[in-house]
PDB file of C-alpha atoms in Angstrom:
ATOM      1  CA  UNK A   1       0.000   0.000   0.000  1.00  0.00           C
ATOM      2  CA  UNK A   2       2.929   2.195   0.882  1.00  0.00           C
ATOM      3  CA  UNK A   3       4.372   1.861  -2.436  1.00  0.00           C
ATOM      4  CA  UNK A   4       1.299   2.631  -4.378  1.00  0.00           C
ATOM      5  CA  UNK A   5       0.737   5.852  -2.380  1.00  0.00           C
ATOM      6  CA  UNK A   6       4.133   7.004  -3.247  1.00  0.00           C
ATOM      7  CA  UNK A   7       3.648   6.521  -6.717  1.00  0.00           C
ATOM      8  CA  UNK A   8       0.656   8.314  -6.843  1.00  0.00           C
ATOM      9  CA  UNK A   9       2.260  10.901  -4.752  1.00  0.00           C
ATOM     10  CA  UNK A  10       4.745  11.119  -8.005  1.00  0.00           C
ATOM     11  CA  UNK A  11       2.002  11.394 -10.543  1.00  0.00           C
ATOM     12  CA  UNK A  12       0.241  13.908  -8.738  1.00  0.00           C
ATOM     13  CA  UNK A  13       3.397  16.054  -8.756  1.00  0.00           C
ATOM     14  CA  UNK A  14       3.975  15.750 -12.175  1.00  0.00           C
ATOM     15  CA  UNK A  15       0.145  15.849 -13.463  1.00  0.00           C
ATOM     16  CA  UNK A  16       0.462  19.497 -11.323  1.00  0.00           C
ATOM     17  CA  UNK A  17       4.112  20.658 -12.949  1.00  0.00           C
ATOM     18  CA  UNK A  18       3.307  23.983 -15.410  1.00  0.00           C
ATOM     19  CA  UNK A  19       3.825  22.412 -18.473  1.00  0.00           C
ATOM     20  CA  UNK A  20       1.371  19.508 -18.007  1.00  0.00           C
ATOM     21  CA  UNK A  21      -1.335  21.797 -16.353  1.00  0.00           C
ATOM     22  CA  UNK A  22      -1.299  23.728 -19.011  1.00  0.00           C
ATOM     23  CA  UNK A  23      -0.465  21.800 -21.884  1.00  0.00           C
ATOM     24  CA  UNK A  24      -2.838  18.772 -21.342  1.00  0.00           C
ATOM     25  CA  UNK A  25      -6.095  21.513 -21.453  1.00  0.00           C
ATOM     26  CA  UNK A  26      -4.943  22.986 -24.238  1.00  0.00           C
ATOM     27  CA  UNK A  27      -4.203  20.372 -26.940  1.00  0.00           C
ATOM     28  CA  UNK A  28      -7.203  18.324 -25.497  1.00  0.00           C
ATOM     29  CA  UNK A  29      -9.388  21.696 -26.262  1.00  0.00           C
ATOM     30  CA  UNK A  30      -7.504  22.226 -29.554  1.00  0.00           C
ATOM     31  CA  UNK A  31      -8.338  18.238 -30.158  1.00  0.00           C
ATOM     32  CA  UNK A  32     -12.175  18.553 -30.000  1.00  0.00           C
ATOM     33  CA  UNK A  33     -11.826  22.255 -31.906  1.00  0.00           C
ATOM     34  CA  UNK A  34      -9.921  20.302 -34.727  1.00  0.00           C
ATOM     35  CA  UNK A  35     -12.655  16.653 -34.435  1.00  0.00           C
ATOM     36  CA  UNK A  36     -15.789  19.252 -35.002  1.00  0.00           C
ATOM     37  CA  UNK A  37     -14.627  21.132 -37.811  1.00  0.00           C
ATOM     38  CA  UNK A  38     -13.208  17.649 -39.966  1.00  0.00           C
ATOM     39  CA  UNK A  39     -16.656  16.232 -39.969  1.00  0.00           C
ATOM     40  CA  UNK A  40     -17.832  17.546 -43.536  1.00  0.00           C
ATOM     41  CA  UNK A  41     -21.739  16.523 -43.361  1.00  0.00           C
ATOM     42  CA  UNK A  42     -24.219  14.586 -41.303  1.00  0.00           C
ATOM     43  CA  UNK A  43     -23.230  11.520 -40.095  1.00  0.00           C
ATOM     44  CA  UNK A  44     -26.341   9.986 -39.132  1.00  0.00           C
ATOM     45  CA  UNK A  45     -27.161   8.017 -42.474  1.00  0.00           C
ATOM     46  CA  UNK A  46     -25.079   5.465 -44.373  1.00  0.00           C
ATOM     47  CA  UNK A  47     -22.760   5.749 -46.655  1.00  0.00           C
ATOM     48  CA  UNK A  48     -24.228   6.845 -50.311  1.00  0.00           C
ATOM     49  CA  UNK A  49     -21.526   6.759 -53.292  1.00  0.00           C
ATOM     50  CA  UNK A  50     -22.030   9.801 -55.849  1.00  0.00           C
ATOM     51  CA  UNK A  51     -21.749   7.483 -58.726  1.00  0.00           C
ATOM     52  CA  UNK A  52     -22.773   3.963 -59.350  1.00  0.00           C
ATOM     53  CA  UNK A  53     -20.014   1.083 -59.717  1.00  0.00           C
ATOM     54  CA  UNK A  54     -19.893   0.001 -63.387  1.00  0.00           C
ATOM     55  CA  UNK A  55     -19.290  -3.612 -63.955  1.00  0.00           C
ATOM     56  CA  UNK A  56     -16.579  -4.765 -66.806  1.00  0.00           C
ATOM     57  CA  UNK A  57     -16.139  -8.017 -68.051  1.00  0.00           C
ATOM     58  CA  UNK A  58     -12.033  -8.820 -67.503  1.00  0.00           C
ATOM     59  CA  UNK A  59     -11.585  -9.538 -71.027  1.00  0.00           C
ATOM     60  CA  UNK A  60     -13.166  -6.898 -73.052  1.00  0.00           C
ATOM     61  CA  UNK A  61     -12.975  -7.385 -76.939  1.00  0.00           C
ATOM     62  CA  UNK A  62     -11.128  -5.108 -78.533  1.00  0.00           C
ATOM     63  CA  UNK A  63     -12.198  -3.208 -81.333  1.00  0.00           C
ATOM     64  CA  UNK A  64     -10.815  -3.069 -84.851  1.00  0.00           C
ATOM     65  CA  UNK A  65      -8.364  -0.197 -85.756  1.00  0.00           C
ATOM     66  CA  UNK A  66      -9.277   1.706 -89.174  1.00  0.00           C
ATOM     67  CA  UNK A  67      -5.317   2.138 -90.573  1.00  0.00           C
ATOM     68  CA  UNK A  68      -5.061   5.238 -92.628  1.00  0.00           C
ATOM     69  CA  UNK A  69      -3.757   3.879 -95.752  1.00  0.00           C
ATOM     70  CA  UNK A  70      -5.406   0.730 -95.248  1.00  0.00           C
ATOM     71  CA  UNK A  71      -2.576  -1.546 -94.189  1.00  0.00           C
ATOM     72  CA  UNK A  72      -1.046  -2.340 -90.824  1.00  0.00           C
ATOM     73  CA  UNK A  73       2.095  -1.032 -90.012  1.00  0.00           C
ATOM     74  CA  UNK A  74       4.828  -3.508 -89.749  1.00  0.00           C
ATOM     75  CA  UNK A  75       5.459  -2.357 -85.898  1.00  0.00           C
ATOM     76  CA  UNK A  76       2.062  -3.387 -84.398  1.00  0.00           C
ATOM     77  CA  UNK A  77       2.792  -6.431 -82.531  1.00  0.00           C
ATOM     78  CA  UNK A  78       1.299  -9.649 -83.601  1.00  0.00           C
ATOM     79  CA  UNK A  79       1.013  -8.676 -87.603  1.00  0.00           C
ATOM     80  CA  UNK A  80       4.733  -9.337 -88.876  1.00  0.00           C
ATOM     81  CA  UNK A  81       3.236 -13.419 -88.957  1.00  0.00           C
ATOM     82  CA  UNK A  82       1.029 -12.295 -91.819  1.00  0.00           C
ATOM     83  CA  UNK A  83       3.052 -10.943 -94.832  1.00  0.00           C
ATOM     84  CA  UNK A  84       4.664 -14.074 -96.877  1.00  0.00           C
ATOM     85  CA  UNK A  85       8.560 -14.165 -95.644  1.00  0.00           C
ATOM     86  CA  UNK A  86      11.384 -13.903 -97.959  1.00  0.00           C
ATOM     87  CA  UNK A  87      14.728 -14.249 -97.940  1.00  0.00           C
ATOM     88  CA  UNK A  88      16.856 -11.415 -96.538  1.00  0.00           C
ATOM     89  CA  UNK A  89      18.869  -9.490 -98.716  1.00  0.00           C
ATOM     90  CA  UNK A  90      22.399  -9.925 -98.223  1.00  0.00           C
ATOM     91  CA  UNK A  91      23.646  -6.680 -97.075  1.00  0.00           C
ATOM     92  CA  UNK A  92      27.503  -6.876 -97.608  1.00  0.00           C
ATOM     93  CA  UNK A  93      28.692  -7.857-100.910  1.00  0.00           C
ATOM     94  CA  UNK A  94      32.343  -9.876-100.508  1.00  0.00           C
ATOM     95  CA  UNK A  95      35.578  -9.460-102.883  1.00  0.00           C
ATOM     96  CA  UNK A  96      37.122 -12.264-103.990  1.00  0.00           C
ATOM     97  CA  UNK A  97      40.670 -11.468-104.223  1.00  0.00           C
ATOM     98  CA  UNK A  98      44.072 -12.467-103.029  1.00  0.00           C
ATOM     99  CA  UNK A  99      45.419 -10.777 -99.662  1.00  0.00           C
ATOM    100  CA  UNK A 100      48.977  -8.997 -99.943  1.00  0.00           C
ATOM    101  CA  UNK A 101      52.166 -10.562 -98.330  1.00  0.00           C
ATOM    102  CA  UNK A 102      53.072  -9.905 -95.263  1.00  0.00           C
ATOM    103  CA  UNK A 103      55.843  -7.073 -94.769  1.00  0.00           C
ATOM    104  CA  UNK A 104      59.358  -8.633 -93.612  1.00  0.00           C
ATOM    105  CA  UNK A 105      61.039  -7.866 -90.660  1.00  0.00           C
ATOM    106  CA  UNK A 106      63.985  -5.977 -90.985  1.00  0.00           C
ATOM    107  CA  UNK A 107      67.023  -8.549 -90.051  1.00  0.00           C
ATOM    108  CA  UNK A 108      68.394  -8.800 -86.636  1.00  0.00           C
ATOM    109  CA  UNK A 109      71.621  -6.548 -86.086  1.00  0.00           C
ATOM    110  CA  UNK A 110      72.930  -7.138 -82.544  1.00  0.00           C
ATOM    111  CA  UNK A 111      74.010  -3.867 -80.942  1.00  0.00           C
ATOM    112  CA  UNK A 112      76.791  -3.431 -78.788  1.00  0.00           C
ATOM    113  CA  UNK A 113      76.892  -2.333 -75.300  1.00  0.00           C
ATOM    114  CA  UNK A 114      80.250  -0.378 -73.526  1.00  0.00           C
ATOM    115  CA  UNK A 115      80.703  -1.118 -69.937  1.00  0.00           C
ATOM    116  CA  UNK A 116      78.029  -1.246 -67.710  1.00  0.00           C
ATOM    117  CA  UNK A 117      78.083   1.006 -64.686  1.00  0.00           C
ATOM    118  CA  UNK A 118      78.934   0.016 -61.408  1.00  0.00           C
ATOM    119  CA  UNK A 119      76.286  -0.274 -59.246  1.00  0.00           C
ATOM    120  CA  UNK A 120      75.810   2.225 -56.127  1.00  0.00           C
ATOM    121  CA  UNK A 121      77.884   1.892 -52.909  1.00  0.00           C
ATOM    122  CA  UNK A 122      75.353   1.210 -49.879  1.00  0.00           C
ATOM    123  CA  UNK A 123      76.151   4.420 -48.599  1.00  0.00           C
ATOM    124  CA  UNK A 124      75.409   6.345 -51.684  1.00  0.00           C
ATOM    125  CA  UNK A 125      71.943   4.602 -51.332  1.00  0.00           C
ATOM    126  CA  UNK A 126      69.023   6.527 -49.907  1.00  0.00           C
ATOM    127  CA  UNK A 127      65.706   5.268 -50.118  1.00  0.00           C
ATOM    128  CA  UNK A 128      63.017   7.717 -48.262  1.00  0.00           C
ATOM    129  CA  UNK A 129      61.845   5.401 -46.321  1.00  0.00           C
ATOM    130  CA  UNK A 130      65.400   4.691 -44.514  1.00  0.00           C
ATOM    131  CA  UNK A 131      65.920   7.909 -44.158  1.00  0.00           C
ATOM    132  CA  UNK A 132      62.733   9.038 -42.645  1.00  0.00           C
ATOM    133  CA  UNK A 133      62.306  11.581 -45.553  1.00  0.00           C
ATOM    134  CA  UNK A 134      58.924  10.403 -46.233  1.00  0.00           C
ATOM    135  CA  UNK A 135      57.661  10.998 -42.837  1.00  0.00           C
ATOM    136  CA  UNK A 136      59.074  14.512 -42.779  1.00  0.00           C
ATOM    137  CA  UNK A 137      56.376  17.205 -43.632  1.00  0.00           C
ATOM    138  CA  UNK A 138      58.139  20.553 -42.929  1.00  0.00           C
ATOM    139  CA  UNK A 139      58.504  22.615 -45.485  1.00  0.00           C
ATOM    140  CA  UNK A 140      61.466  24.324 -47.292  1.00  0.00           C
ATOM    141  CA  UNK A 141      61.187  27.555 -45.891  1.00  0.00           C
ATOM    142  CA  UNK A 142      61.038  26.175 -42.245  1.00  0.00           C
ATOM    143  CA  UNK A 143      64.560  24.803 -42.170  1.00  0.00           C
ATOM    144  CA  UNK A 144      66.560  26.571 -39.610  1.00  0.00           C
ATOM    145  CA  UNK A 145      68.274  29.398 -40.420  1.00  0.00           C
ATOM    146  CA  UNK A 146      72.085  30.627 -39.900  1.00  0.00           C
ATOM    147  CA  UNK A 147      72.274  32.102 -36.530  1.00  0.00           C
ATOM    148  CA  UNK A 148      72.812  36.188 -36.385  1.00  0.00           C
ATOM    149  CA  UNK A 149      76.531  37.001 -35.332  1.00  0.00           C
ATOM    150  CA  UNK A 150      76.266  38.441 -32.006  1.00  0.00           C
ATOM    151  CA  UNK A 151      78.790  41.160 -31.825  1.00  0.00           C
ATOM    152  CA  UNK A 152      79.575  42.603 -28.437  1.00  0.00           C
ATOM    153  CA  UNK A 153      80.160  45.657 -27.409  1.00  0.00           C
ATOM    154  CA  UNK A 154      83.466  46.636 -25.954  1.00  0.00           C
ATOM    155  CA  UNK A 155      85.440  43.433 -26.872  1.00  0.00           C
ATOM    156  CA  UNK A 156      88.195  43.997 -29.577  1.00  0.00           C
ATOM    157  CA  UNK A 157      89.023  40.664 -31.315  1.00  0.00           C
TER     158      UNK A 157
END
């Protein structure tokens, strides 16, 4: 019993916070406001439909087309079956004549090479990854500059 007094103890205090006092009136007000002004005639009689349902048979005969020049064009589906079929006309002619021979190859010279070039010392080697170039992202005009002589005053060299 306890417990359900303090719960609605809880509802109390919230049913009586500002924004449900007010709020709950309002949009239950605006609610009824909105329900009587929707209703867009009497409601007391059935249902009456303005117009009658018209019943269709499913398949419905379709009716003959009058063509213009009295044929039917070759593109209406279903009449290509009734013209007589012929045989197509061939529409590339072929030439009967002998390729030309195939061009020669010019013959093989063998060219000859001087001394090859040493290959790099490991020291002379730098890859930018063993360096650490590739990880460095400073730019040229960041390097460190020369330092500014300092002369002092009152000491002769």
């Amino acid at each position: 019993m306890e417990r359900l007094d303090l719960i609605l103890d809880r509802l109390k205090a919230f049913a009586l916070t500002r924004p449900v006092a007010y709020g709950a009136p309002s949009f239950a007000a605006a609610g009824l406001l909105a329900g009587l002004f929707m209703q867009t005639g009497p409601q007391d009689g059935p249902y009456v439909p303005e117009m009658e349902r018209v019943e269709r048979p499913v398949m419905a005969e379709a009716e003959p087309i009058a063509w213009p020049t009295g044929k039917v064009p070759d593109y209406v589906i279903g009449t290509d079956s009734l013209k007589p079929a012929r045989a197509p006309q061939p529409a590339v002619q072929y030439a009967d004549y002998e390729p030309p021979p195939a061009p020669e190859p010019p013959p093989y010279v063998p060219v000859e090479h001087g001394p090859a070039a040493p290959p790099p010392s490991a020291d002379e080697t730098r890859w930018a990854s063993a360096q650490g170039d590739i990880l460095d992202v400073s730019l040229p005009e960041d390097a460190p500059r020369a330092p500014t002589p300092t002369v002092l005053a009152g000491i002769n060299p």
